[in-house]
mmCIF file of C-alpha atoms and ligand atoms in Angstrom:
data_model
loop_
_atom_site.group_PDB
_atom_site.id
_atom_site.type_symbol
_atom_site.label_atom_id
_atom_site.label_comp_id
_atom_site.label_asym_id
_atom_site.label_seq_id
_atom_site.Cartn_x
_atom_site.Cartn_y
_atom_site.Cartn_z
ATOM 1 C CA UNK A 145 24.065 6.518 96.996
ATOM 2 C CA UNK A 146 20.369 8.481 96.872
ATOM 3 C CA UNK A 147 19.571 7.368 93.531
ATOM 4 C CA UNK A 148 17.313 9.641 92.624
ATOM 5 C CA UNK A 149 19.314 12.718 93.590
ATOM 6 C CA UNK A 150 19.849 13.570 89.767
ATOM 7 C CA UNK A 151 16.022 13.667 89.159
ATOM 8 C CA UNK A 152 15.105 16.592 91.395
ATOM 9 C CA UNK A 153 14.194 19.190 88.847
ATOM 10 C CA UNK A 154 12.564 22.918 89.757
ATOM 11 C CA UNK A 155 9.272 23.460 87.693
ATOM 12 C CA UNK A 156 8.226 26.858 86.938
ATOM 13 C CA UNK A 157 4.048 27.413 87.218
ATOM 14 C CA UNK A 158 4.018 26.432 83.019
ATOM 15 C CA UNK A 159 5.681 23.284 83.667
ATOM 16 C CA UNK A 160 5.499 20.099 84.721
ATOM 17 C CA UNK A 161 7.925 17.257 85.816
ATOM 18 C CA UNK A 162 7.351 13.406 86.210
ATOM 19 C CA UNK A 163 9.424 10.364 86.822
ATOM 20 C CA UNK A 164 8.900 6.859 85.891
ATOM 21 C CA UNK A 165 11.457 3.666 87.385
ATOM 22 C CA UNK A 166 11.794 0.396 85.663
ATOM 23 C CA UNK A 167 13.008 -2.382 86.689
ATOM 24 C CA UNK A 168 15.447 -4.550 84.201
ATOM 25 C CA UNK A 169 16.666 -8.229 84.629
ATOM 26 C CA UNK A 170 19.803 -7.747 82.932
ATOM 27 C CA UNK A 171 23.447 -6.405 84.172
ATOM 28 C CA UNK A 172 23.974 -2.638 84.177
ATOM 29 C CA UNK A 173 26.937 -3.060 81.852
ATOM 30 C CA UNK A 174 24.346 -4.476 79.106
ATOM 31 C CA UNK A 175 21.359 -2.184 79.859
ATOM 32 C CA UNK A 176 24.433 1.148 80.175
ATOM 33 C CA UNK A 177 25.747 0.110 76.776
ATOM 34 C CA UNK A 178 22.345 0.942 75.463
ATOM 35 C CA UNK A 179 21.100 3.850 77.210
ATOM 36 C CA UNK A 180 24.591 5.926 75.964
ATOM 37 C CA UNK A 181 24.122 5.150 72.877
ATOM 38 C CA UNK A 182 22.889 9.041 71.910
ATOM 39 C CA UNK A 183 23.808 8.444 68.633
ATOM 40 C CA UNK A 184 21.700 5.397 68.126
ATOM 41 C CA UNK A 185 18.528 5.448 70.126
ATOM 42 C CA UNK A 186 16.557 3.640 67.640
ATOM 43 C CA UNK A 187 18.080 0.527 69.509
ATOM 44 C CA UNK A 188 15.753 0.291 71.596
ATOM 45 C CA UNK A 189 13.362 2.867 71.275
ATOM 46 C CA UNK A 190 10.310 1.915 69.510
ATOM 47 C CA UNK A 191 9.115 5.222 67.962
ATOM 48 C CA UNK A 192 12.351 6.559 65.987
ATOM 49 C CA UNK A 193 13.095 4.955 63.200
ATOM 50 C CA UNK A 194 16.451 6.995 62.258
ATOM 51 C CA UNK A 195 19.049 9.580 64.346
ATOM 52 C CA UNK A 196 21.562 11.573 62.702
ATOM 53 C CA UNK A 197 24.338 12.775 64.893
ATOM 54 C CA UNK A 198 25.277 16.782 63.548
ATOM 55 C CA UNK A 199 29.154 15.704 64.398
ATOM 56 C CA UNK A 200 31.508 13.223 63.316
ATOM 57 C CA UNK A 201 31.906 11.787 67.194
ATOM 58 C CA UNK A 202 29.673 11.815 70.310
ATOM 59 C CA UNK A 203 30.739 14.634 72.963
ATOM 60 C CA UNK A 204 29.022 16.634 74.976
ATOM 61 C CA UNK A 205 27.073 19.281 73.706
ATOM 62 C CA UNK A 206 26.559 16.602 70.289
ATOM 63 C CA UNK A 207 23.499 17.173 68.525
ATOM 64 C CA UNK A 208 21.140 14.645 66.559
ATOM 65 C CA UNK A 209 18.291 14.644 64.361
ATOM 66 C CA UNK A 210 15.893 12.494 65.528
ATOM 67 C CA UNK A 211 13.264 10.905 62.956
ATOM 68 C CA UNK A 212 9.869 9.227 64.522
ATOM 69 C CA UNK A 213 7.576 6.707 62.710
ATOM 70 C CA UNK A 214 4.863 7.646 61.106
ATOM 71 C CA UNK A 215 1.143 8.039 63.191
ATOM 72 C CA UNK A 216 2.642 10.150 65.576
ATOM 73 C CA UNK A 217 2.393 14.034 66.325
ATOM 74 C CA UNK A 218 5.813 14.961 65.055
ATOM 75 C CA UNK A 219 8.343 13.563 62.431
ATOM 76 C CA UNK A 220 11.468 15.241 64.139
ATOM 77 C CA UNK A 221 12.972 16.249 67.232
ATOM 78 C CA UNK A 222 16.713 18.160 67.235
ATOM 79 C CA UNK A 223 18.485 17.296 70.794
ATOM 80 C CA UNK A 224 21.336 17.770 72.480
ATOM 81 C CA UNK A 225 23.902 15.800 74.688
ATOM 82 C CA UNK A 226 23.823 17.662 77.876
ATOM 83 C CA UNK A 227 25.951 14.997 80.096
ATOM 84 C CA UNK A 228 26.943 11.348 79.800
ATOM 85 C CA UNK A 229 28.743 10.070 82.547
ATOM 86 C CA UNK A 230 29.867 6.400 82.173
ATOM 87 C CA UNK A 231 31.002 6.137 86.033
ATOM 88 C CA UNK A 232 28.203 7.006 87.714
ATOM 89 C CA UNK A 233 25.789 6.199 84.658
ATOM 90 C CA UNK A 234 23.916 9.269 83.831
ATOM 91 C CA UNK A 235 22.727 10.507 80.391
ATOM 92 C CA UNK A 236 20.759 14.048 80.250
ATOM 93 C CA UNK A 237 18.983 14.879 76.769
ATOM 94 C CA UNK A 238 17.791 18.240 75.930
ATOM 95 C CA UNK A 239 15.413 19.568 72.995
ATOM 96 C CA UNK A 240 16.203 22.092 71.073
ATOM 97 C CA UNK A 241 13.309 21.684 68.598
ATOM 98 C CA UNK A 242 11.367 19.925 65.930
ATOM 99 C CA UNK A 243 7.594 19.721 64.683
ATOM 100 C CA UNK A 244 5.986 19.005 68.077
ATOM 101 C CA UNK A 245 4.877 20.428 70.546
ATOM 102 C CA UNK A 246 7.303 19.816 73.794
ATOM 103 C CA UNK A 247 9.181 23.026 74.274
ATOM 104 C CA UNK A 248 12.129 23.017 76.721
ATOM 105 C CA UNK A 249 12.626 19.678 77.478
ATOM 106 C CA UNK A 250 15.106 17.726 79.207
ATOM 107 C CA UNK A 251 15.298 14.695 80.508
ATOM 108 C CA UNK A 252 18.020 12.501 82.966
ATOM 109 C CA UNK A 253 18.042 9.364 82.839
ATOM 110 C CA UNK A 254 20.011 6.710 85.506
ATOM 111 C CA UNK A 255 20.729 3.692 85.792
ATOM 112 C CA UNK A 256 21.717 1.567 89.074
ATOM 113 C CA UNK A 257 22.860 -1.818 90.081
ATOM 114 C CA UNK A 258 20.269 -4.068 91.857
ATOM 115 C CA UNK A 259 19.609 -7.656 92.514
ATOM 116 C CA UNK A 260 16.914 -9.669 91.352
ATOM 117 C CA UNK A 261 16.307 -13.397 92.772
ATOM 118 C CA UNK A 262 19.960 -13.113 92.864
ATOM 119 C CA UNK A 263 20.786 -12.000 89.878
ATOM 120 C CA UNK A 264 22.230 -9.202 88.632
ATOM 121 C CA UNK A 265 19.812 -6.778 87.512
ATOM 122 C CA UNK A 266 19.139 -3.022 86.396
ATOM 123 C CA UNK A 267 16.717 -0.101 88.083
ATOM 124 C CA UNK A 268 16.540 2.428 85.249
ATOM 125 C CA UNK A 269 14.963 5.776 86.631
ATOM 126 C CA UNK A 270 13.590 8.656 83.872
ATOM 127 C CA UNK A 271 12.687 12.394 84.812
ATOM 128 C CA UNK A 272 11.848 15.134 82.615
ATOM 129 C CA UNK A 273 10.925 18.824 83.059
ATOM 130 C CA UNK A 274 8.867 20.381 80.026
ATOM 131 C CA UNK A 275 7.055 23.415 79.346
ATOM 132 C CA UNK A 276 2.466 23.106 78.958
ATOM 133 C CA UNK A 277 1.384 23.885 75.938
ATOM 134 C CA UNK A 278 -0.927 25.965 75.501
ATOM 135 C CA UNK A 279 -4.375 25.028 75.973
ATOM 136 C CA UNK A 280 -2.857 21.809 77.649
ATOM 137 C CA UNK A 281 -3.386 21.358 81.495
ATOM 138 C CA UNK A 282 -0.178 19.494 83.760
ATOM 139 C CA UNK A 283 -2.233 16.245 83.596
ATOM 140 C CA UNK A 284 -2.376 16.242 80.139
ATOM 141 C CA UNK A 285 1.114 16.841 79.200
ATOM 142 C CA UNK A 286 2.397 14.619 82.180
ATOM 143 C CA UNK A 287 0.157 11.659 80.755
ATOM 144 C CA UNK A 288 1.505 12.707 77.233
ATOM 145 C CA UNK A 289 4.826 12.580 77.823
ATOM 146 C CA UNK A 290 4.857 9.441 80.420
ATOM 147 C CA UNK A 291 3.478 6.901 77.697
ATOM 148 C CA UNK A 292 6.216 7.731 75.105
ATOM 149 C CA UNK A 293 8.760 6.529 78.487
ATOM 150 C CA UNK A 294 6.850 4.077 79.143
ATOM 151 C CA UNK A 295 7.224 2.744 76.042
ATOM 152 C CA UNK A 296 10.726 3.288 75.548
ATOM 153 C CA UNK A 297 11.717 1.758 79.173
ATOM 154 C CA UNK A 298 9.553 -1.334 78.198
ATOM 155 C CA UNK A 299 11.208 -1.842 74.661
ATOM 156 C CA UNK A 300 14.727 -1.241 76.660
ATOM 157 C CA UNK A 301 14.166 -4.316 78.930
ATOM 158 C CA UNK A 302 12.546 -6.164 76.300
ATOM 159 C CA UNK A 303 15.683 -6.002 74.381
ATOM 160 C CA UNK A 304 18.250 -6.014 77.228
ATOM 161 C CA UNK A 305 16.771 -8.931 78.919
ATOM 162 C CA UNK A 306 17.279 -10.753 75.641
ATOM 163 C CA UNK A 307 20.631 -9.907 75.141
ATOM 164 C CA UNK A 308 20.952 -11.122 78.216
ATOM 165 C CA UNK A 309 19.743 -15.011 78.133
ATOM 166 C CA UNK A 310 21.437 -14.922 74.787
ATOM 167 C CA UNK A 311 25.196 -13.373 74.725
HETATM 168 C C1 LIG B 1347 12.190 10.260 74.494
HETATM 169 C C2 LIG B 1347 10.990 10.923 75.049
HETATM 170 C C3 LIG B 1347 9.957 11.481 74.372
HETATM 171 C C4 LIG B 1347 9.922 11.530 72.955
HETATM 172 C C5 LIG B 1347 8.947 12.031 72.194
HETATM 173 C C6 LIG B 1347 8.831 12.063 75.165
HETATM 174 C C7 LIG B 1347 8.946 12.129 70.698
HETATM 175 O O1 LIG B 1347 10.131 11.498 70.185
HETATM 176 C C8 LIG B 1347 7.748 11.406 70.199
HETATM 177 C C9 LIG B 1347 6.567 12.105 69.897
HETATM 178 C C10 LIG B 1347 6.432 13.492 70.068
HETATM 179 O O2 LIG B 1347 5.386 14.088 69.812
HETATM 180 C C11 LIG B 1347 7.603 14.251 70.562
HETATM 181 O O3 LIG B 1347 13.205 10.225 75.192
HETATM 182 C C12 LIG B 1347 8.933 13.581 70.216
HETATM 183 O O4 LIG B 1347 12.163 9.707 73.400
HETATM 184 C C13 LIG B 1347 7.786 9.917 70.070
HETATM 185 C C14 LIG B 1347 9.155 13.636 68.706
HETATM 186 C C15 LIG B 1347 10.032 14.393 70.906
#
């Protein structure tokens, strides 16, 4: 399979699109059962520190409230469950809103089987599309939005690769 074939995404002249891959020692399963967690992304994401899902179950089209720590340039972010596909291990986000500044957002994120000094491990691959703010330049926003995945695909193998030494 061409594994980034869910990551080609069609920017308009205001926007800009970026990818990141990271590489996990730890079984899909383990790193999957974190990544479709919508409803809980504060398991591994360093930045939000509560979600609140709008419905009683996850589906999609389920939306959350999303709180960040404080120090940052926003305190929420409303988003919705766009696909999550447990065969073929795909999750797409979308934002709807919130006090910052990244209008139409969406992100897919994959994850893939690979083998690491044979053992099983995890390529995790991240793309978004998102408008440029105004007075912003594609650099900018790119860079912006890059460290904030960065972080959160860091934190995920941090925590995955421990779960994984220790079941
Ligand atoms: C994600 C990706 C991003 C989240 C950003 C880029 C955000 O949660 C933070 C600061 C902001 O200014 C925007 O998948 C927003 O988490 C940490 C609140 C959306």
């Amino acid at each position: 399979m061409e594994i980034w074939r869910h990551h080609k995404h069609e920017a308009r002249e205001n926007q800009c699109t970026s990818a990141l891959v990271k590489h996990i020692k730890a079984p899909l399963p383990l790193v999957w059962s974190l990544l479709r967690r919508f409803d809980e992304p504060q398991q591994y994401k360093p930045f939000v520190s509560g979600c609140v899902l709008q419905q009683a179950h996850v589906s999609i089209g389920s939306v959350r409230e999303v709180n960040v720590k404080s120090g940052l340039p926003a305190t929420t972010s409303t988003e919705r469950l766009e696909q999550l596909d447990d065969d073929r291990h795909i999750l797409a986000v979308k934002i709807l809103g919130g006090d910052h500044r990244l209008r139409n957002y969406s992100s897919v994120v994959t994850a893939h089987p690979e083998v690491v000094e044979g053992a099983p491990g995890t390529v995790v691959i991240e793309s978004f599309l998102v408008d440029v703010p105004d007075g912003n330049t594609k650099d900018e926003t790119s860079y912006f939005v890059r460290a904030f995945i960065s972080f959160n695909l860091s934190s995920l193998a941090t925590v995955s690769e421990r779960m994984a030494v220790q079941p």
